[in-house]
Amino acid sequence: MTSLRTLKTVSLGVMIALGFIAQSKTSHAQQLETITVAGGCFWCVEADFEKVDGVKEAVSGFAGGSVSNPTYKQVVKGGTGHYEAVQITYDPAKVSAATLYELFFRSVDPTDAGGQFCDRGETYRTAIFATAGQKAAAEAAKAGAQASLGQTIVTPILGAAEFYPADGYHQDYYKQNSLILTRFGPKSKANAYKAYREACGRDARVKQLWGDAAPFAGS
C-alpha cells in the first residue's frame, strides 16, 4: 500500500513537472513577435536578418498588393501592387523591433524611390508595414536614419498588410545547395545568390551610403 502511494506521488510529481515544461514552452512561443519590411530582393533581406541574434526566422514573400495569394511570376510581372517583402520573427527578449528597424534602414538605400540597386520597379521599392503598435518605433527609426544620413529618406511607413509567403523555391535561397542553370553554367543556389548580390551592387551601395554603420554589407 505504501509502495502504491509512493508511486502515485511520484507520478503526480512527474506530470506536474511536465506540465510546467509544456507551459513554459508555450509561453515562450507566444512571446515571439513579427515585423514585415520590404528592402528590394527578398533573398538578400532574408539572408541579412537571419544573422541577427534574437531573430528566429525570416520568410520571403509579398505584401501591400491587391491580389490574394499572388505567385512570384504575377508579382514580378507588375500590376498587383505587391512589394517583395520579408516577415521577420524574433524574440523581443533578445532584440527589439526598434533595433530591427534601425538595422533595416542601414541595410538598404532608403533614398531610392524607384527600386533597389539593380532591381527596378514597384516590386523592389522599400517600405515598412507596421501595426499601430509598431508605428512609433518605425517612425523613430526612420527619423534617426535620416538624421544620421543627412539625406531625405523616401521609404514609407505603411499600415499592416497581409503577408503572403513565396513558394519554397525562394525560401533560404542564399544557403541552398541545389543546382540551377545560370548564364554562367550550373551553380548551386548559394553560389548563384552570392554572384547576383555582388553583380547587383547591393553591398557596395549600402557601404557607400552608411559606411561603418552598414550592419550587413560584405558579410
PDB file of N, CA, C and O in Angstrom, residues 143-207:
ATOM      1  N   ALA A 143      13.359  58.533 -38.638  1.00  0.00           N
ATOM      2  CA  ALA A 143      13.875  59.860 -38.297  1.00  0.00           C
ATOM      3  C   ALA A 143      15.351  59.785 -37.917  1.00  0.00           C
ATOM      4  O   ALA A 143      16.158  60.633 -38.316  1.00  0.00           O
ATOM      5  N   GLY A 144      15.713  58.767 -37.151  1.00  0.00           N
ATOM      6  CA  GLY A 144      17.105  58.605 -36.753  1.00  0.00           C
ATOM      7  C   GLY A 144      18.003  58.314 -37.937  1.00  0.00           C
ATOM      8  O   GLY A 144      19.126  58.838 -38.025  1.00  0.00           O
ATOM      9  N   ALA A 145      17.513  57.497 -38.863  1.00  0.00           N
ATOM     10  CA  ALA A 145      18.290  57.178 -40.057  1.00  0.00           C
ATOM     11  C   ALA A 145      18.481  58.414 -40.931  1.00  0.00           C
ATOM     12  O   ALA A 145      19.564  58.656 -41.471  1.00  0.00           O
ATOM     13  N   GLN A 146      17.440  59.227 -41.045  1.00  0.00           N
ATOM     14  CA  GLN A 146      17.543  60.438 -41.856  1.00  0.00           C
ATOM     15  C   GLN A 146      18.526  61.426 -41.235  1.00  0.00           C
ATOM     16  O   GLN A 146      19.326  62.056 -41.950  1.00  0.00           O
ATOM     17  N   ALA A 147      18.496  61.548 -39.922  1.00  0.00           N
ATOM     18  CA  ALA A 147      19.436  62.443 -39.243  1.00  0.00           C
ATOM     19  C   ALA A 147      20.873  61.957 -39.420  1.00  0.00           C
ATOM     20  O   ALA A 147      21.789  62.755 -39.645  1.00  0.00           O
ATOM     21  N   SER A 148      21.074  60.650 -39.351  1.00  0.00           N
ATOM     22  CA  SER A 148      22.417  60.087 -39.496  1.00  0.00           C
ATOM     23  C   SER A 148      22.930  60.215 -40.922  1.00  0.00           C
ATOM     24  O   SER A 148      24.101  60.519 -41.153  1.00  0.00           O
ATOM     25  N   LEU A 149      22.022  59.989 -41.880  1.00  0.00           N
ATOM     26  CA  LEU A 149      22.423  60.001 -43.287  1.00  0.00           C
ATOM     27  C   LEU A 149      22.535  61.408 -43.841  1.00  0.00           C
ATOM     28  O   LEU A 149      23.358  61.683 -44.718  1.00  0.00           O
ATOM     29  N   GLY A 150      21.697  62.319 -43.346  1.00  0.00           N
ATOM     30  CA  GLY A 150      21.706  63.684 -43.859  1.00  0.00           C
ATOM     31  C   GLY A 150      21.092  63.812 -45.233  1.00  0.00           C
ATOM     32  O   GLY A 150      21.363  64.768 -45.964  1.00  0.00           O
ATOM     33  N   GLN A 151      20.275  62.829 -45.605  1.00  0.00           N
ATOM     34  CA  GLN A 151      19.570  62.862 -46.890  1.00  0.00           C
ATOM     35  C   GLN A 151      18.109  62.497 -46.655  1.00  0.00           C
ATOM     36  O   GLN A 151      17.764  61.859 -45.658  1.00  0.00           O
ATOM     37  N   THR A 152      17.256  62.893 -47.600  1.00  0.00           N
ATOM     38  CA  THR A 152      15.838  62.583 -47.473  1.00  0.00           C
ATOM     39  C   THR A 152      15.597  61.092 -47.666  1.00  0.00           C
ATOM     40  O   THR A 152      16.022  60.510 -48.665  1.00  0.00           O
ATOM     41  N   ILE A 153      14.925  60.498 -46.723  1.00  0.00           N
ATOM     42  CA  ILE A 153      14.576  59.082 -46.811  1.00  0.00           C
ATOM     43  C   ILE A 153      13.160  58.955 -47.355  1.00  0.00           C
ATOM     44  O   ILE A 153      12.229  59.568 -46.836  1.00  0.00           O
ATOM     45  N   VAL A 154      13.009  58.177 -48.409  1.00  0.00           N
ATOM     46  CA  VAL A 154      11.713  58.055 -49.091  1.00  0.00           C
ATOM     47  C   VAL A 154      10.966  56.781 -48.707  1.00  0.00           C
ATOM     48  O   VAL A 154       9.825  56.591 -49.136  1.00  0.00           O
ATOM     49  N   THR A 155      11.581  55.928 -47.929  1.00  0.00           N
ATOM     50  CA  THR A 155      10.930  54.684 -47.500  1.00  0.00           C
ATOM     51  C   THR A 155       9.673  55.004 -46.702  1.00  0.00           C
ATOM     52  O   THR A 155       9.754  55.647 -45.647  1.00  0.00           O
ATOM     53  N   PRO A 156       8.500  54.576 -47.152  1.00  0.00           N
ATOM     54  CA  PRO A 156       7.277  54.896 -46.408  1.00  0.00           C
ATOM     55  C   PRO A 156       7.039  53.936 -45.246  1.00  0.00           C
ATOM     56  O   PRO A 156       7.453  52.777 -45.274  1.00  0.00           O
ATOM     57  N   ILE A 157       6.363  54.447 -44.222  1.00  0.00           N
ATOM     58  CA  ILE A 157       5.873  53.606 -43.136  1.00  0.00           C
ATOM     59  C   ILE A 157       4.401  53.368 -43.432  1.00  0.00           C
ATOM     60  O   ILE A 157       3.571  54.265 -43.271  1.00  0.00           O
ATOM     61  N   LEU A 158       4.089  52.185 -43.907  1.00  0.00           N
ATOM     62  CA  LEU A 158       2.725  51.859 -44.299  1.00  0.00           C
ATOM     63  C   LEU A 158       2.027  51.087 -43.182  1.00  0.00           C
ATOM     64  O   LEU A 158       2.671  50.593 -42.259  1.00  0.00           O
ATOM     65  N   GLY A 159       0.728  50.975 -43.293  1.00  0.00           N
ATOM     66  CA  GLY A 159      -0.019  50.190 -42.316  1.00  0.00           C
ATOM     67  C   GLY A 159       0.240  48.699 -42.495  1.00  0.00           C
ATOM     68  O   GLY A 159       0.810  48.267 -43.505  1.00  0.00           O
ATOM     69  N   ALA A 160      -0.182  47.935 -41.524  1.00  0.00           N
ATOM     70  CA  ALA A 160      -0.023  46.485 -41.606  1.00  0.00           C
ATOM     71  C   ALA A 160      -0.744  45.957 -42.843  1.00  0.00           C
ATOM     72  O   ALA A 160      -1.808  46.449 -43.223  1.00  0.00           O
ATOM     73  N   ALA A 161      -0.132  44.970 -43.489  1.00  0.00           N
ATOM     74  CA  ALA A 161      -0.708  44.399 -44.704  1.00  0.00           C
ATOM     75  C   ALA A 161      -0.623  42.883 -44.644  1.00  0.00           C
ATOM     76  O   ALA A 161       0.236  42.324 -43.960  1.00  0.00           O
ATOM     77  N   GLU A 162      -1.503  42.238 -45.356  1.00  0.00           N
ATOM     78  CA  GLU A 162      -1.459  40.778 -45.442  1.00  0.00           C
ATOM     79  C   GLU A 162      -0.131  40.346 -46.060  1.00  0.00           C
ATOM     80  O   GLU A 162       0.313  40.911 -47.064  1.00  0.00           O
ATOM     81  N   PHE A 163       0.514  39.370 -45.419  1.00  0.00           N
ATOM     82  CA  PHE A 163       1.793  38.859 -45.924  1.00  0.00           C
ATOM     83  C   PHE A 163       1.562  37.480 -46.522  1.00  0.00           C
ATOM     84  O   PHE A 163       0.958  36.604 -45.896  1.00  0.00           O
ATOM     85  N   TYR A 164       2.063  37.294 -47.751  1.00  0.00           N
ATOM     86  CA  TYR A 164       1.929  36.019 -48.436  1.00  0.00           C
ATOM     87  C   TYR A 164       3.317  35.429 -48.669  1.00  0.00           C
ATOM     88  O   TYR A 164       4.118  35.998 -49.426  1.00  0.00           O
ATOM     89  N   PRO A 165       3.637  34.311 -48.036  1.00  0.00           N
ATOM     90  CA  PRO A 165       4.954  33.700 -48.258  1.00  0.00           C
ATOM     91  C   PRO A 165       5.133  33.287 -49.719  1.00  0.00           C
ATOM     92  O   PRO A 165       4.181  32.833 -50.371  1.00  0.00           O
ATOM     93  N   ALA A 166       6.340  33.456 -50.224  1.00  0.00           N
ATOM     94  CA  ALA A 166       6.662  32.971 -51.559  1.00  0.00           C
ATOM     95  C   ALA A 166       6.770  31.445 -51.516  1.00  0.00           C
ATOM     96  O   ALA A 166       6.846  30.840 -50.440  1.00  0.00           O
ATOM     97  N   ASP A 167       6.792  30.813 -52.677  1.00  0.00           N
ATOM     98  CA  ASP A 167       6.900  29.358 -52.721  1.00  0.00           C
ATOM     99  C   ASP A 167       8.265  28.901 -52.208  1.00  0.00           C
ATOM    100  O   ASP A 167       9.200  29.691 -52.061  1.00  0.00           O
ATOM    101  N   GLY A 168       8.361  27.625 -51.946  1.00  0.00           N
ATOM    102  CA  GLY A 168       9.561  27.060 -51.335  1.00  0.00           C
ATOM    103  C   GLY A 168      10.846  27.281 -52.112  1.00  0.00           C
ATOM    104  O   GLY A 168      11.933  27.308 -51.516  1.00  0.00           O
ATOM    105  N   TYR A 169      10.733  27.447 -53.413  1.00  0.00           N
ATOM    106  CA  TYR A 169      11.925  27.681 -54.239  1.00  0.00           C
ATOM    107  C   TYR A 169      12.705  28.892 -53.752  1.00  0.00           C
ATOM    108  O   TYR A 169      13.935  28.922 -53.837  1.00  0.00           O
ATOM    109  N   HIS A 170      12.006  29.901 -53.228  1.00  0.00           N
ATOM    110  CA  HIS A 170      12.639  31.169 -52.847  1.00  0.00           C
ATOM    111  C   HIS A 170      13.047  31.241 -51.376  1.00  0.00           C
ATOM    112  O   HIS A 170      13.746  32.177 -50.987  1.00  0.00           O
ATOM    113  N   GLN A 171      12.626  30.283 -50.557  1.00  0.00           N
ATOM    114  CA  GLN A 171      12.954  30.337 -49.136  1.00  0.00           C
ATOM    115  C   GLN A 171      14.386  29.841 -48.892  1.00  0.00           C
ATOM    116  O   GLN A 171      14.796  28.825 -49.453  1.00  0.00           O
ATOM    117  N   ASP A 172      15.127  30.576 -48.052  1.00  0.00           N
ATOM    118  CA  ASP A 172      16.516  30.206 -47.740  1.00  0.00           C
ATOM    119  C   ASP A 172      17.349  30.001 -49.002  1.00  0.00           C
ATOM    120  O   ASP A 172      18.246  29.157 -49.038  1.00  0.00           O
ATOM    121  N   TYR A 173      17.056  30.791 -50.014  1.00  0.00           N
ATOM    122  CA  TYR A 173      17.752  30.650 -51.301  1.00  0.00           C
ATOM    123  C   TYR A 173      19.263  30.784 -51.125  1.00  0.00           C
ATOM    124  O   TYR A 173      20.036  30.064 -51.749  1.00  0.00           O
ATOM    125  N   TYR A 174      19.664  31.683 -50.239  1.00  0.00           N
ATOM    126  CA  TYR A 174      21.076  32.018 -50.080  1.00  0.00           C
ATOM    127  C   TYR A 174      21.922  30.896 -49.497  1.00  0.00           C
ATOM    128  O   TYR A 174      23.156  30.960 -49.536  1.00  0.00           O
ATOM    129  N   LYS A 175      21.286  29.847 -48.963  1.00  0.00           N
ATOM    130  CA  LYS A 175      22.066  28.770 -48.371  1.00  0.00           C
ATOM    131  C   LYS A 175      21.730  27.388 -48.928  1.00  0.00           C
ATOM    132  O   LYS A 175      22.153  26.380 -48.383  1.00  0.00           O
ATOM    133  N   GLN A 176      20.996  27.369 -50.046  1.00  0.00           N
ATOM    134  CA  GLN A 176      20.643  26.092 -50.645  1.00  0.00           C
ATOM    135  C   GLN A 176      21.756  25.581 -51.556  1.00  0.00           C
ATOM    136  O   GLN A 176      22.386  26.357 -52.278  1.00  0.00           O
ATOM    137  N   ASN A 177      21.964  24.278 -51.558  1.00  0.00           N
ATOM    138  CA  ASN A 177      22.995  23.665 -52.395  1.00  0.00           C
ATOM    139  C   ASN A 177      22.459  23.059 -53.684  1.00  0.00           C
ATOM    140  O   ASN A 177      23.235  22.555 -54.499  1.00  0.00           O
ATOM    141  N   SER A 178      21.140  23.101 -53.883  1.00  0.00           N
ATOM    142  CA  SER A 178      20.576  22.538 -55.103  1.00  0.00           C
ATOM    143  C   SER A 178      21.060  23.323 -56.311  1.00  0.00           C
ATOM    144  O   SER A 178      21.229  24.544 -56.262  1.00  0.00           O
ATOM    145  N   LEU A 179      21.291  22.617 -57.423  1.00  0.00           N
ATOM    146  CA  LEU A 179      21.853  23.235 -58.620  1.00  0.00           C
ATOM    147  C   LEU A 179      20.775  23.889 -59.466  1.00  0.00           C
ATOM    148  O   LEU A 179      19.666  23.371 -59.602  1.00  0.00           O
ATOM    149  N   ILE A 180      21.118  25.040 -60.034  1.00  0.00           N
ATOM    150  CA  ILE A 180      20.267  25.711 -61.012  1.00  0.00           C
ATOM    151  C   ILE A 180      21.130  26.111 -62.194  1.00  0.00           C
ATOM    152  O   ILE A 180      22.358  26.214 -62.084  1.00  0.00           O
ATOM    153  N   LEU A 181      20.501  26.335 -63.341  1.00  0.00           N
ATOM    154  CA  LEU A 181      21.239  26.742 -64.530  1.00  0.00           C
ATOM    155  C   LEU A 181      21.264  28.255 -64.618  1.00  0.00           C
ATOM    156  O   LEU A 181      20.224  28.907 -64.632  1.00  0.00           O
ATOM    157  N   THR A 182      22.451  28.839 -64.641  1.00  0.00           N
ATOM    158  CA  THR A 182      22.615  30.289 -64.782  1.00  0.00           C
ATOM    159  C   THR A 182      23.308  30.581 -66.102  1.00  0.00           C
ATOM    160  O   THR A 182      23.738  29.666 -66.814  1.00  0.00           O
ATOM    161  N   ARG A 183      23.449  31.850 -66.426  1.00  0.00           N
ATOM    162  CA  ARG A 183      24.132  32.214 -67.671  1.00  0.00           C
ATOM    163  C   ARG A 183      25.615  31.872 -67.624  1.00  0.00           C
ATOM    164  O   ARG A 183      26.291  31.876 -68.653  1.00  0.00           O
ATOM    165  N   PHE A 184      26.100  31.580 -66.428  1.00  0.00           N
ATOM    166  CA  PHE A 184      27.493  31.174 -66.267  1.00  0.00           C
ATOM    167  C   PHE A 184      27.630  29.658 -66.130  1.00  0.00           C
ATOM    168  O   PHE A 184      28.686  29.154 -65.773  1.00  0.00           O
ATOM    169  N   GLY A 185      26.525  28.936 -66.389  1.00  0.00           N
ATOM    170  CA  GLY A 185      26.538  27.499 -66.244  1.00  0.00           C
ATOM    171  C   GLY A 185      25.865  27.067 -64.953  1.00  0.00           C
ATOM    172  O   GLY A 185      25.339  27.893 -64.206  1.00  0.00           O
ATOM    173  N   PRO A 186      25.891  25.765 -64.649  1.00  0.00           N
ATOM    174  CA  PRO A 186      25.246  25.259 -63.427  1.00  0.00           C
ATOM    175  C   PRO A 186      25.941  25.801 -62.176  1.00  0.00           C
ATOM    176  O   PRO A 186      27.165  25.815 -62.087  1.00  0.00           O
ATOM    177  N   LYS A 187      25.131  26.262 -61.222  1.00  0.00           N
ATOM    178  CA  LYS A 187      25.652  26.730 -59.935  1.00  0.00           C
ATOM    179  C   LYS A 187      24.680  26.332 -58.837  1.00  0.00           C
ATOM    180  O   LYS A 187      23.483  26.163 -59.087  1.00  0.00           O
ATOM    181  N   SER A 188      25.192  26.179 -57.640  1.00  0.00           N
ATOM    182  CA  SER A 188      24.280  25.992 -56.516  1.00  0.00           C
ATOM    183  C   SER A 188      23.542  27.311 -56.292  1.00  0.00           C
ATOM    184  O   SER A 188      24.028  28.382 -56.672  1.00  0.00           O
ATOM    185  N   LYS A 189      22.371  27.241 -55.685  1.00  0.00           N
ATOM    186  CA  LYS A 189      21.634  28.471 -55.393  1.00  0.00           C
ATOM    187  C   LYS A 189      22.473  29.406 -54.525  1.00  0.00           C
ATOM    188  O   LYS A 189      22.447  30.629 -54.714  1.00  0.00           O
ATOM    189  N   ALA A 190      23.204  28.838 -53.567  1.00  0.00           N
ATOM    190  CA  ALA A 190      24.026  29.661 -52.677  1.00  0.00           C
ATOM    191  C   ALA A 190      25.064  30.451 -53.463  1.00  0.00           C
ATOM    192  O   ALA A 190      25.256  31.652 -53.241  1.00  0.00           O
ATOM    193  N   ASN A 191      25.736  29.802 -54.406  1.00  0.00           N
ATOM    194  CA  ASN A 191      26.752  30.494 -55.204  1.00  0.00           C
ATOM    195  C   ASN A 191      26.121  31.463 -56.195  1.00  0.00           C
ATOM    196  O   ASN A 191      26.674  32.539 -56.454  1.00  0.00           O
ATOM    197  N   ALA A 192      24.968  31.083 -56.755  1.00  0.00           N
ATOM    198  CA  ALA A 192      24.261  31.992 -57.667  1.00  0.00           C
ATOM    199  C   ALA A 192      23.822  33.244 -56.922  1.00  0.00           C
ATOM    200  O   ALA A 192      23.891  34.363 -57.453  1.00  0.00           O
ATOM    201  N   TYR A 193      23.366  33.059 -55.676  1.00  0.00           N
ATOM    202  CA  TYR A 193      22.961  34.202 -54.849  1.00  0.00           C
ATOM    203  C   TYR A 193      24.134  35.143 -54.604  1.00  0.00           C
ATOM    204  O   TYR A 193      24.005  36.360 -54.740  1.00  0.00           O
ATOM    205  N   LYS A 194      25.277  34.599 -54.250  1.00  0.00           N
ATOM    206  CA  LYS A 194      26.456  35.428 -53.993  1.00  0.00           C
ATOM    207  C   LYS A 194      26.847  36.214 -55.236  1.00  0.00           C
ATOM    208  O   LYS A 194      27.181  37.410 -55.155  1.00  0.00           O
ATOM    209  N   ALA A 195      26.816  35.549 -56.387  1.00  0.00           N
ATOM    210  CA  ALA A 195      27.171  36.222 -57.639  1.00  0.00           C
ATOM    211  C   ALA A 195      26.171  37.331 -57.964  1.00  0.00           C
ATOM    212  O   ALA A 195      26.555  38.431 -58.386  1.00  0.00           O
ATOM    213  N   TYR A 196      24.888  37.039 -57.755  1.00  0.00           N
ATOM    214  CA  TYR A 196      23.852  38.052 -58.006  1.00  0.00           C
ATOM    215  C   TYR A 196      24.036  39.249 -57.092  1.00  0.00           C
ATOM    216  O   TYR A 196      23.987  40.401 -57.526  1.00  0.00           O
ATOM    217  N   ARG A 197      24.234  38.998 -55.802  1.00  0.00           N
ATOM    218  CA  ARG A 197      24.338  40.089 -54.835  1.00  0.00           C
ATOM    219  C   ARG A 197      25.507  41.015 -55.173  1.00  0.00           C
ATOM    220  O   ARG A 197      25.380  42.242 -55.094  1.00  0.00           O
ATOM    221  N   GLU A 198      26.626  40.418 -55.554  1.00  0.00           N
ATOM    222  CA  GLU A 198      27.793  41.231 -55.908  1.00  0.00           C
ATOM    223  C   GLU A 198      27.553  42.005 -57.190  1.00  0.00           C
ATOM    224  O   GLU A 198      27.838  43.206 -57.271  1.00  0.00           O
ATOM    225  N   ALA A 199      27.003  41.336 -58.208  1.00  0.00           N
ATOM    226  CA  ALA A 199      26.773  41.985 -59.501  1.00  0.00           C
ATOM    227  C   ALA A 199      25.736  43.100 -59.395  1.00  0.00           C
ATOM    228  O   ALA A 199      25.816  44.109 -60.115  1.00  0.00           O
ATOM    229  N   CYS A 200      24.781  42.930 -58.488  1.00  0.00           N
ATOM    230  CA  CYS A 200      23.720  43.927 -58.333  1.00  0.00           C
ATOM    231  C   CYS A 200      24.214  45.178 -57.604  1.00  0.00           C
ATOM    232  O   CYS A 200      23.566  46.220 -57.639  1.00  0.00           O
ATOM    233  N   GLY A 201      25.358  45.074 -56.932  1.00  0.00           N
ATOM    234  CA  GLY A 201      25.938  46.239 -56.262  1.00  0.00           C
ATOM    235  C   GLY A 201      25.301  46.603 -54.940  1.00  0.00           C
ATOM    236  O   GLY A 201      25.489  47.724 -54.443  1.00  0.00           O
ATOM    237  N   ARG A 202      24.604  45.672 -54.340  1.00  0.00           N
ATOM    238  CA  ARG A 202      23.900  45.974 -53.088  1.00  0.00           C
ATOM    239  C   ARG A 202      24.856  46.412 -51.992  1.00  0.00           C
ATOM    240  O   ARG A 202      24.710  47.491 -51.410  1.00  0.00           O
ATOM    241  N   ASP A 203      25.847  45.578 -51.698  1.00  0.00           N
ATOM    242  CA  ASP A 203      26.748  45.887 -50.591  1.00  0.00           C
ATOM    243  C   ASP A 203      27.596  47.124 -50.867  1.00  0.00           C
ATOM    244  O   ASP A 203      27.864  47.917 -49.958  1.00  0.00           O
ATOM    245  N   ALA A 204      27.996  47.284 -52.131  1.00  0.00           N
ATOM    246  CA  ALA A 204      28.820  48.453 -52.481  1.00  0.00           C
ATOM    247  C   ALA A 204      28.054  49.748 -52.234  1.00  0.00           C
ATOM    248  O   ALA A 204      28.598  50.709 -51.670  1.00  0.00           O
ATOM    249  N   ARG A 205      26.782  49.785 -52.643  1.00  0.00           N
ATOM    250  CA  ARG A 205      25.976  50.992 -52.471  1.00  0.00           C
ATOM    251  C   ARG A 205      25.651  51.251 -51.000  1.00  0.00           C
ATOM    252  O   ARG A 205      25.731  52.396 -50.523  1.00  0.00           O
ATOM    253  N   VAL A 206      25.294  50.186 -50.273  1.00  0.00           N
ATOM    254  CA  VAL A 206      24.984  50.341 -48.850  1.00  0.00           C
ATOM    255  C   VAL A 206      26.213  50.841 -48.090  1.00  0.00           C
ATOM    256  O   VAL A 206      26.125  51.717 -47.224  1.00  0.00           O
ATOM    257  N   LYS A 207      27.372  50.290 -48.434  1.00  0.00           N
ATOM    258  CA  LYS A 207      28.614  50.715 -47.786  1.00  0.00           C
ATOM    259  C   LYS A 207      28.923  52.176 -48.125  1.00  0.00           C
ATOM    260  O   LYS A 207      29.387  52.948 -47.272  1.00  0.00           O
TER     261      LYS A 207
END
